Amino acid sequence: MQDKSWLKLIPQQEMIEWRRHFHEYPELSFKEFKTSAYISQILQSFGGIEISHPTPTSVLGTIEGEYPGKKILLRADIDALPVAEETNLPFASKNSNIMQACGHDTHTAILLATTKVLNQLRSQLHGTVQVIFQHAEEQVPGGAQAIVNSGQLQNIDAVLGLHIMNGFKTGIINVVLDGPATTGADAFEVTIQGKGSHGSMPQTGIDPITVGTEIINQLHTVTSRFTPPKELNVVTVGEFQSGNAVNVLPDTAFLGGTVRTVNEETRQSIARRIKEIIHNTCATYGATYDLNYQFAYAAVINDPHLSKLVKASALEVLPEQMVPEGIMMSGSEDFSAYSQLAPTCFFLLGGGDEAEGYPYSNHSPKFMINEKALINGVKTEIASVLNFLKN
Ligand SMILES: [Zn+2]
Ligand SMILES: [Zn+2]
């Protein structure tokens, strides 16, 4: 058990003001210029925090504790989505067709509050706390990998991140204790090149629609016949376009899909299988193809030791019913890139559920969260950092 006098240092009112500012002036991935400038300005106002920019629109803050020790990194993503806001909130987006529809405004405000408190505790800290305000989570290839590649994050011992999520009661802390905390998401697009012909003379052409449908049927066997049944794996074809006249066999067909996985080995084997199916099916019919298979975000894998520490820390500062058994988030996150640096833990913060009046999911134009949730994110982050650096 730790001394919890720091709880009264949490700048609750200020945090809400920051959050509303970020909500009102959202910026798209890779274009977070004003957002990152404002974050830098706030960090500067805390005094004594070393500030740098691993990429043009990200901000890294460093708090050197009084005593030597371990180094922990906390991450918030800062970007918004190309969504036209429909919330009617008094601080709704002033930037047309851009909205903080995934709650990254709350992540940013929470991490600023956490930073402010930890900076005030500097004289008692053993080790170093770094905070990364990351650009471009929402757009592949994502900002996380670029930040890792920047080389500015060195000798990190642990990385923590959180995501606010509607559908969970306000302020719930959901920690997966071991294994996948999110799915990984990859994508593929293929253009099948056949040979157009008259609809009444199919023997003179190569029908890309037939090739495409064969490919789609076989893709449905990838997860059912080539992956372990107890693993979560999804292959979905969401786009299929070809032809525009009933009596013309077209030249080409286009199909595109998404792949969700939780295991790196399976992720690679699914990619190989998809490529084989496309290659072999096209060969059978004499078609050619152009395939773009994009490895986007790997699954986030929670480290068991670190995740146990985060959950125990949450339980020190929150009532037991606010820290239920953790379940995996079905979405994907570029936070997985930080696992190249150190063990990671990614947890969810309940933004409110339907019964509480928050029925709209993340990415909806009507997405709204209960601001009362934010303080639990701050409490969990600070308690986790203090416990981690103490050990
Ligand atoms: Zn999102
Ligand atoms: Zn998000």
Short mmCIF file of C-alpha atoms and ligand atoms in Angstrom, two decimals:
data_model
loop_
_atom_site.label_atom_id
_atom_site.label_comp_id
_atom_site.label_asym_id
_atom_site.label_seq_id
_atom_site.Cartn_x
_atom_site.Cartn_y
_atom_site.Cartn_z
CA MET A 1 0.00 0.00 0.00
CA GLN A 2 1.31 3.41 -0.94
CA ASP A 3 0.85 6.84 0.54
CA LYS A 4 -2.09 8.36 -1.34
CA SER A 5 -1.78 12.01 -0.43
CA TRP A 6 -1.13 12.62 -4.15
CA LEU A 7 -4.81 12.00 -4.91
CA LYS A 8 -5.61 15.57 -3.91
CA LEU A 9 -3.06 16.90 -6.42
CA ILE A 10 -5.07 15.68 -9.42
CA PRO A 11 -6.12 18.80 -11.38
CA GLN A 12 -9.68 17.68 -12.06
CA GLN A 13 -11.16 20.94 -13.29
CA GLU A 14 -8.17 21.76 -15.46
CA MET A 15 -8.22 18.29 -16.95
CA ILE A 16 -11.83 18.73 -18.06
CA GLU A 17 -10.96 22.12 -19.59
CA TRP A 18 -8.04 20.57 -21.51
CA ARG A 19 -10.24 17.75 -22.70
CA ARG A 20 -12.91 20.14 -23.96
CA HIS A 21 -10.32 22.24 -25.75
CA PHE A 22 -8.93 19.20 -27.59
CA HIS A 23 -12.47 18.11 -28.38
CA GLU A 24 -13.35 21.51 -29.81
CA TYR A 25 -10.27 21.77 -32.02
CA PRO A 26 -9.62 18.25 -33.35
CA GLU A 27 -6.99 17.55 -35.99
CA LEU A 28 -6.54 14.60 -38.35
CA SER A 29 -3.75 12.02 -38.17
CA PHE A 30 -0.31 13.39 -39.07
CA LYS A 31 -1.72 16.95 -38.96
CA GLU A 32 -1.86 17.45 -35.19
CA PHE A 33 0.14 20.70 -35.33
CA LYS A 34 -1.98 22.90 -33.04
CA THR A 35 -2.78 19.98 -30.75
CA SER A 36 0.88 19.12 -30.20
CA ALA A 37 1.81 22.80 -29.77
CA TYR A 38 -0.84 23.17 -27.08
CA ILE A 39 0.34 20.01 -25.33
CA SER A 40 3.92 21.34 -25.32
CA GLN A 41 2.69 24.62 -23.89
CA ILE A 42 0.83 22.87 -21.07
CA LEU A 43 3.83 20.63 -20.27
CA GLN A 44 6.06 23.69 -20.24
CA SER A 45 3.76 25.37 -17.72
CA PHE A 46 4.37 22.50 -15.27
CA GLY A 47 8.05 23.46 -15.06
CA GLY A 48 11.14 21.25 -15.20
CA ILE A 49 9.88 18.77 -17.79
CA GLU A 50 12.24 18.05 -20.65
CA ILE A 51 10.26 18.29 -23.90
CA SER A 52 11.13 16.95 -27.35
CA HIS A 53 9.41 15.97 -30.59
CA PRO A 54 10.24 12.49 -31.90
CA THR A 55 8.13 13.29 -35.01
CA PRO A 56 6.74 16.64 -36.27
CA THR A 57 3.42 16.32 -34.41
CA SER A 58 4.23 14.19 -31.36
CA VAL A 59 5.42 15.38 -27.95
CA LEU A 60 7.70 13.53 -25.55
CA GLY A 61 8.00 14.73 -21.96
CA THR A 62 10.58 13.46 -19.50
CA ILE A 63 10.43 13.71 -15.71
CA GLU A 64 13.74 12.79 -14.11
CA GLY A 65 13.11 11.60 -10.56
CA GLU A 66 15.37 12.68 -7.72
CA TYR A 67 16.78 9.15 -7.32
CA PRO A 68 18.05 6.64 -9.88
CA GLY A 69 15.75 3.78 -10.87
CA LYS A 70 13.72 2.28 -13.68
CA LYS A 71 12.15 4.08 -16.61
CA ILE A 72 8.46 3.87 -17.46
CA LEU A 73 6.73 5.28 -20.54
CA LEU A 74 3.07 6.35 -20.61
CA ARG A 75 1.34 6.86 -23.94
CA ALA A 76 -1.67 8.89 -25.07
CA ASP A 77 -2.78 9.18 -28.69
CA ILE A 78 -3.91 12.64 -29.78
CA ASP A 79 -5.43 12.46 -33.27
CA ALA A 80 -9.05 12.75 -34.42
CA LEU A 81 -11.14 11.18 -37.20
CA PRO A 82 -12.69 12.40 -40.47
CA VAL A 83 -16.20 12.35 -38.95
CA ALA A 84 -18.77 15.17 -38.89
CA GLU A 85 -19.73 15.56 -35.23
CA GLU A 86 -23.44 15.25 -34.33
CA THR A 87 -23.35 15.57 -30.54
CA ASN A 88 -24.57 19.15 -30.00
CA LEU A 89 -22.15 19.42 -27.10
CA PRO A 90 -21.29 23.02 -26.19
CA PHE A 91 -17.67 22.15 -27.00
CA ALA A 92 -18.45 20.20 -30.19
CA SER A 93 -15.88 20.28 -32.97
CA LYS A 94 -15.27 23.65 -34.60
CA ASN A 95 -13.28 21.99 -37.39
CA SER A 96 -15.66 20.75 -40.08
CA ASN A 97 -15.73 17.02 -40.74
CA ILE A 98 -13.15 16.32 -38.03
CA MET A 99 -14.12 14.88 -34.67
CA GLN A 100 -12.49 13.40 -31.59
CA ALA A 101 -14.78 10.43 -32.14
CA CYS A 102 -12.47 7.86 -30.54
CA GLY A 103 -11.93 9.75 -27.28
CA HIS A 104 -8.25 10.56 -27.84
CA ASP A 105 -9.05 14.00 -26.38
CA THR A 106 -9.69 12.26 -23.06
CA HIS A 107 -6.46 10.22 -23.32
CA THR A 108 -4.50 13.43 -23.85
CA ALA A 109 -6.15 15.25 -20.93
CA ILE A 110 -5.73 12.25 -18.62
CA LEU A 111 -2.03 11.93 -19.41
CA LEU A 112 -1.49 15.66 -18.92
CA ALA A 113 -3.09 15.43 -15.48
CA THR A 114 -1.00 12.35 -14.65
CA THR A 115 2.13 14.19 -15.77
CA LYS A 116 1.31 17.24 -13.68
CA VAL A 117 0.94 15.17 -10.53
CA LEU A 118 4.04 13.00 -11.13
CA ASN A 119 6.07 16.12 -11.84
CA GLN A 120 5.05 17.47 -8.43
CA LEU A 121 6.23 14.19 -6.87
CA ARG A 122 9.62 14.41 -8.60
CA SER A 123 11.58 14.86 -5.34
CA GLN A 124 10.30 11.45 -4.15
CA LEU A 125 10.62 9.58 -7.44
CA HIS A 126 13.08 6.75 -8.02
CA GLY A 127 13.65 6.56 -11.75
CA THR A 128 12.30 8.31 -14.81
CA VAL A 129 8.82 8.85 -16.17
CA GLN A 130 8.37 9.58 -19.85
CA VAL A 131 5.09 10.59 -21.43
CA ILE A 132 4.50 10.29 -25.15
CA PHE A 133 1.65 12.18 -26.80
CA GLN A 134 1.48 10.18 -30.00
CA HIS A 135 0.22 11.35 -33.37
CA ALA A 136 -1.71 9.34 -35.96
CA GLU A 137 -3.11 6.31 -34.21
CA GLU A 138 -6.11 6.25 -36.53
CA GLN A 139 -4.31 6.06 -39.86
CA VAL A 140 -2.17 3.17 -41.03
CA PRO A 141 0.85 2.88 -40.76
CA GLY A 142 0.20 4.71 -37.44
CA GLY A 143 2.42 7.02 -35.47
CA ALA A 144 3.67 4.54 -32.87
CA GLN A 145 6.18 2.81 -35.13
CA ALA A 146 7.67 6.13 -36.27
CA ILE A 147 8.13 7.13 -32.64
CA VAL A 148 9.81 3.81 -31.85
CA ASN A 149 12.02 4.29 -34.94
CA SER A 150 12.96 7.83 -33.87
CA GLY A 151 15.38 6.37 -31.34
CA GLN A 152 14.30 8.93 -28.73
CA LEU A 153 12.90 6.24 -26.45
CA GLN A 154 15.86 4.44 -24.91
CA ASN A 155 16.22 1.95 -22.07
CA ILE A 156 12.51 1.81 -21.30
CA ASP A 157 11.45 -0.82 -18.73
CA ALA A 158 7.68 -0.71 -19.20
CA VAL A 159 5.04 0.98 -21.37
CA LEU A 160 1.46 1.74 -20.29
CA GLY A 161 -1.45 2.95 -22.35
CA LEU A 162 -5.20 3.26 -21.94
CA HIS A 163 -8.25 3.63 -24.16
CA ILE A 164 -11.62 5.04 -23.20
CA MET A 165 -14.37 2.74 -24.42
CA ASN A 166 -18.13 3.10 -24.45
CA GLY A 167 -20.15 0.05 -23.59
CA PHE A 168 -18.28 -0.19 -20.28
CA LYS A 169 -19.68 1.48 -17.15
CA THR A 170 -18.24 4.91 -16.37
CA GLY A 171 -14.79 4.69 -14.86
CA ILE A 172 -14.37 0.91 -15.08
CA ILE A 173 -10.73 -0.18 -15.41
CA ASN A 174 -10.53 -3.25 -17.66
CA VAL A 175 -7.11 -4.94 -17.60
CA VAL A 176 -6.42 -8.15 -19.53
CA LEU A 177 -3.92 -9.89 -17.26
CA ASP A 178 -2.10 -11.98 -19.84
CA GLY A 179 -2.14 -12.21 -23.61
CA PRO A 180 -4.01 -10.27 -26.29
CA ALA A 181 -5.62 -7.02 -25.12
CA THR A 182 -6.65 -6.10 -28.68
CA THR A 183 -6.78 -7.88 -32.02
CA GLY A 184 -4.29 -7.18 -34.77
CA ALA A 185 -5.62 -5.71 -38.01
CA ASP A 186 -4.19 -6.19 -41.50
CA ALA A 187 -5.69 -5.47 -44.91
CA PHE A 188 -5.48 -6.74 -48.45
CA GLU A 189 -6.59 -5.43 -51.82
CA VAL A 190 -6.38 -7.37 -55.04
CA THR A 191 -7.17 -6.46 -58.60
CA ILE A 192 -7.82 -9.50 -60.78
CA GLN A 193 -6.91 -8.99 -64.38
CA GLY A 194 -9.01 -11.17 -66.69
CA LYS A 195 -9.94 -10.63 -70.31
CA GLY A 196 -13.16 -8.93 -71.25
CA SER A 197 -15.50 -10.52 -73.73
CA HIS A 198 -19.08 -10.58 -75.00
CA GLY A 199 -21.43 -12.09 -72.44
CA SER A 200 -22.61 -14.63 -75.01
CA MET A 201 -19.04 -15.80 -75.77
CA PRO A 202 -17.39 -16.41 -72.38
CA GLN A 203 -15.00 -18.94 -73.92
CA THR A 204 -13.15 -16.09 -75.64
CA GLY A 205 -12.41 -14.22 -72.43
CA ILE A 206 -11.18 -14.75 -68.87
CA ASP A 207 -13.98 -13.95 -66.45
CA PRO A 208 -12.63 -12.03 -63.43
CA ILE A 209 -16.00 -12.26 -61.62
CA THR A 210 -15.80 -16.06 -61.56
CA VAL A 211 -12.18 -15.90 -60.40
CA GLY A 212 -13.11 -13.36 -57.70
CA THR A 213 -16.01 -15.39 -56.34
CA GLU A 214 -13.85 -18.54 -56.23
CA ILE A 215 -11.24 -16.60 -54.29
CA ILE A 216 -13.85 -15.29 -51.84
CA ASN A 217 -15.28 -18.77 -51.26
CA GLN A 218 -11.84 -20.16 -50.55
CA LEU A 219 -10.93 -17.26 -48.27
CA HIS A 220 -13.79 -18.38 -46.02
CA THR A 221 -11.89 -21.62 -45.40
CA VAL A 222 -8.78 -19.82 -44.10
CA THR A 223 -9.94 -19.42 -40.51
CA SER A 224 -12.25 -22.45 -40.42
CA ARG A 225 -9.68 -24.92 -41.79
CA PHE A 226 -6.20 -23.47 -41.25
CA THR A 227 -6.22 -21.79 -37.81
CA PRO A 228 -6.71 -23.12 -34.26
CA PRO A 229 -10.42 -23.00 -33.35
CA LYS A 230 -9.86 -21.44 -29.91
CA GLU A 231 -8.02 -18.43 -31.32
CA LEU A 232 -9.85 -15.32 -32.45
CA ASN A 233 -9.22 -15.00 -36.21
CA VAL A 234 -11.36 -13.21 -38.77
CA VAL A 235 -11.01 -12.87 -42.54
CA THR A 236 -13.65 -10.60 -44.06
CA VAL A 237 -14.00 -9.48 -47.66
CA GLY A 238 -15.72 -6.12 -47.44
CA GLU A 239 -15.34 -4.96 -51.01
CA PHE A 240 -16.03 -6.68 -54.31
CA GLN A 241 -16.48 -4.65 -57.45
CA SER A 242 -16.67 -5.69 -61.07
CA GLY A 243 -18.60 -5.16 -64.26
CA ASN A 244 -21.36 -2.76 -65.26
CA ALA A 245 -23.46 -4.39 -67.98
CA VAL A 246 -25.48 -7.62 -68.00
CA ASN A 247 -24.09 -8.77 -71.33
CA VAL A 248 -20.40 -7.86 -70.96
CA LEU A 249 -17.79 -9.90 -69.14
CA PRO A 250 -15.51 -7.29 -67.64
CA ASP A 251 -11.74 -7.06 -67.78
CA THR A 252 -11.05 -6.75 -64.07
CA ALA A 253 -12.49 -7.35 -60.63
CA PHE A 254 -11.41 -5.72 -57.41
CA LEU A 255 -11.74 -7.17 -53.93
CA GLY A 256 -10.53 -6.00 -50.56
CA GLY A 257 -10.68 -7.38 -47.05
CA THR A 258 -9.56 -7.13 -43.46
CA VAL A 259 -7.79 -9.74 -41.32
CA ARG A 260 -8.01 -9.79 -37.50
CA THR A 261 -5.67 -11.98 -35.46
CA VAL A 262 -4.28 -12.28 -31.92
CA ASN A 263 -1.21 -14.44 -32.55
CA GLU A 264 1.80 -13.37 -34.62
CA GLU A 265 2.49 -16.84 -36.02
CA THR A 266 -1.12 -17.28 -37.14
CA ARG A 267 -1.08 -13.75 -38.54
CA GLN A 268 1.81 -14.68 -40.83
CA SER A 269 0.34 -18.04 -41.82
CA ILE A 270 -3.02 -16.44 -42.71
CA ALA A 271 -1.19 -13.94 -44.92
CA ARG A 272 0.64 -16.78 -46.69
CA ARG A 273 -2.59 -18.74 -47.18
CA ILE A 274 -4.43 -15.74 -48.62
CA LYS A 275 -1.60 -15.11 -51.07
CA GLU A 276 -1.60 -18.78 -52.12
CA ILE A 277 -5.35 -18.82 -52.69
CA ILE A 278 -5.22 -15.70 -54.83
CA HIS A 279 -2.19 -16.92 -56.76
CA ASN A 280 -3.45 -20.44 -57.40
CA THR A 281 -7.02 -19.46 -58.26
CA CYS A 282 -5.87 -16.84 -60.75
CA ALA A 283 -3.44 -19.38 -62.27
CA THR A 284 -6.21 -21.95 -62.68
CA TYR A 285 -8.22 -19.54 -64.82
CA GLY A 286 -5.32 -17.88 -66.62
CA ALA A 287 -5.94 -14.54 -64.90
CA THR A 288 -3.21 -12.33 -63.45
CA TYR A 289 -3.47 -10.18 -60.35
CA ASP A 290 -2.01 -7.27 -58.45
CA LEU A 291 -2.06 -7.83 -54.69
CA ASN A 292 -1.35 -5.32 -51.95
CA TYR A 293 -1.19 -7.07 -48.57
CA GLN A 294 -0.68 -4.56 -45.80
CA PHE A 295 0.48 -5.60 -42.36
CA ALA A 296 -1.00 -2.80 -40.30
CA TYR A 297 -1.32 -3.18 -36.51
CA ALA A 298 -0.26 -6.29 -34.61
CA ALA A 299 -2.32 -7.44 -31.63
CA VAL A 300 -1.46 -5.72 -28.34
CA ILE A 301 -0.10 -8.38 -26.00
CA ASN A 302 -0.25 -7.59 -22.29
CA ASP A 303 2.71 -8.61 -20.17
CA PRO A 304 1.46 -10.69 -17.21
CA HIS A 305 3.70 -9.11 -14.53
CA LEU A 306 3.08 -5.54 -15.60
CA SER A 307 -0.66 -6.12 -16.07
CA LYS A 308 -0.94 -7.63 -12.61
CA LEU A 309 0.78 -4.56 -11.20
CA VAL A 310 -1.60 -2.23 -13.07
CA LYS A 311 -4.66 -4.11 -11.87
CA ALA A 312 -3.40 -4.21 -8.28
CA SER A 313 -2.65 -0.48 -8.50
CA ALA A 314 -6.17 0.25 -9.76
CA LEU A 315 -7.57 -1.75 -6.85
CA GLU A 316 -5.57 0.39 -4.41
CA VAL A 317 -7.28 3.58 -5.58
CA LEU A 318 -10.70 2.39 -6.78
CA PRO A 319 -13.53 0.31 -5.35
CA GLU A 320 -13.34 -3.37 -6.24
CA GLN A 321 -16.43 -3.28 -8.47
CA MET A 322 -14.70 -0.71 -10.69
CA VAL A 323 -11.95 -3.21 -11.57
CA PRO A 324 -13.73 -6.28 -12.99
CA GLU A 325 -12.13 -9.15 -14.85
CA GLY A 326 -10.57 -7.80 -18.05
CA ILE A 327 -11.86 -8.66 -21.50
CA MET A 328 -10.16 -8.17 -24.85
CA MET A 329 -11.00 -5.17 -27.00
CA SER A 330 -12.13 -6.26 -30.48
CA GLY A 331 -10.61 -3.25 -32.19
CA SER A 332 -6.95 -2.75 -33.04
CA GLU A 333 -4.31 -0.31 -31.88
CA ASP A 334 -0.87 0.73 -33.01
CA PHE A 335 0.14 0.69 -29.31
CA SER A 336 1.41 -2.81 -30.15
CA ALA A 337 4.51 -1.18 -31.68
CA TYR A 338 5.77 -0.21 -28.20
CA SER A 339 6.25 -3.87 -27.33
CA GLN A 340 9.48 -3.58 -29.35
CA LEU A 341 10.79 -1.40 -26.50
CA ALA A 342 9.64 -3.13 -23.32
CA PRO A 343 6.84 -5.14 -21.72
CA THR A 344 3.51 -3.39 -22.29
CA CYS A 345 0.11 -3.13 -20.66
CA PHE A 346 -2.87 -1.60 -22.44
CA PHE A 347 -6.10 -1.24 -20.50
CA LEU A 348 -9.57 0.11 -21.11
CA LEU A 349 -11.34 2.88 -19.23
CA GLY A 350 -15.15 2.71 -19.23
CA GLY A 351 -16.63 5.79 -20.90
CA GLY A 352 -20.23 4.94 -19.98
CA ASP A 353 -22.77 2.44 -21.25
CA GLU A 354 -26.27 2.59 -22.70
CA ALA A 355 -28.00 2.38 -19.30
CA GLU A 356 -26.00 5.43 -18.18
CA GLY A 357 -27.03 7.40 -21.29
CA TYR A 358 -23.98 6.77 -23.47
CA PRO A 359 -25.26 4.44 -26.21
CA TYR A 360 -22.96 5.46 -29.06
CA SER A 361 -19.78 3.56 -29.73
CA ASN A 362 -16.33 4.98 -30.44
CA HIS A 363 -16.10 6.35 -34.03
CA SER A 364 -19.83 7.22 -34.13
CA PRO A 365 -20.64 10.87 -35.03
CA LYS A 366 -22.75 10.87 -31.83
CA PHE A 367 -19.97 9.42 -29.65
CA MET A 368 -20.05 10.94 -26.17
CA ILE A 369 -18.40 9.85 -22.95
CA ASN A 370 -19.05 10.58 -19.30
CA GLU A 371 -16.31 12.98 -18.18
CA LYS A 372 -16.56 11.54 -14.67
CA ALA A 373 -14.60 8.56 -16.04
CA LEU A 374 -11.40 10.49 -16.59
CA ILE A 375 -10.19 10.69 -13.01
CA ASN A 376 -10.08 6.89 -12.72
CA GLY A 377 -7.67 6.80 -15.64
CA VAL A 378 -5.42 9.31 -13.89
CA LYS A 379 -5.57 7.46 -10.56
CA THR A 380 -4.70 4.15 -12.22
CA GLU A 381 -1.82 5.63 -14.22
CA ILE A 382 -0.25 7.38 -11.24
CA ALA A 383 -0.67 4.45 -8.84
CA SER A 384 0.83 2.10 -11.46
CA VAL A 385 3.84 4.34 -12.08
CA LEU A 386 4.53 4.75 -8.34
CA ASN A 387 4.25 1.02 -7.74
CA PHE A 388 6.41 0.19 -10.76
CA LEU A 389 9.21 2.59 -9.80
CA LYS A 390 9.08 1.47 -6.18
CA ASN A 391 9.74 -2.18 -7.04
ZN ZN B 1 -10.31 4.79 -33.02
ZN ZN B 2 -8.66 5.12 -30.43
#
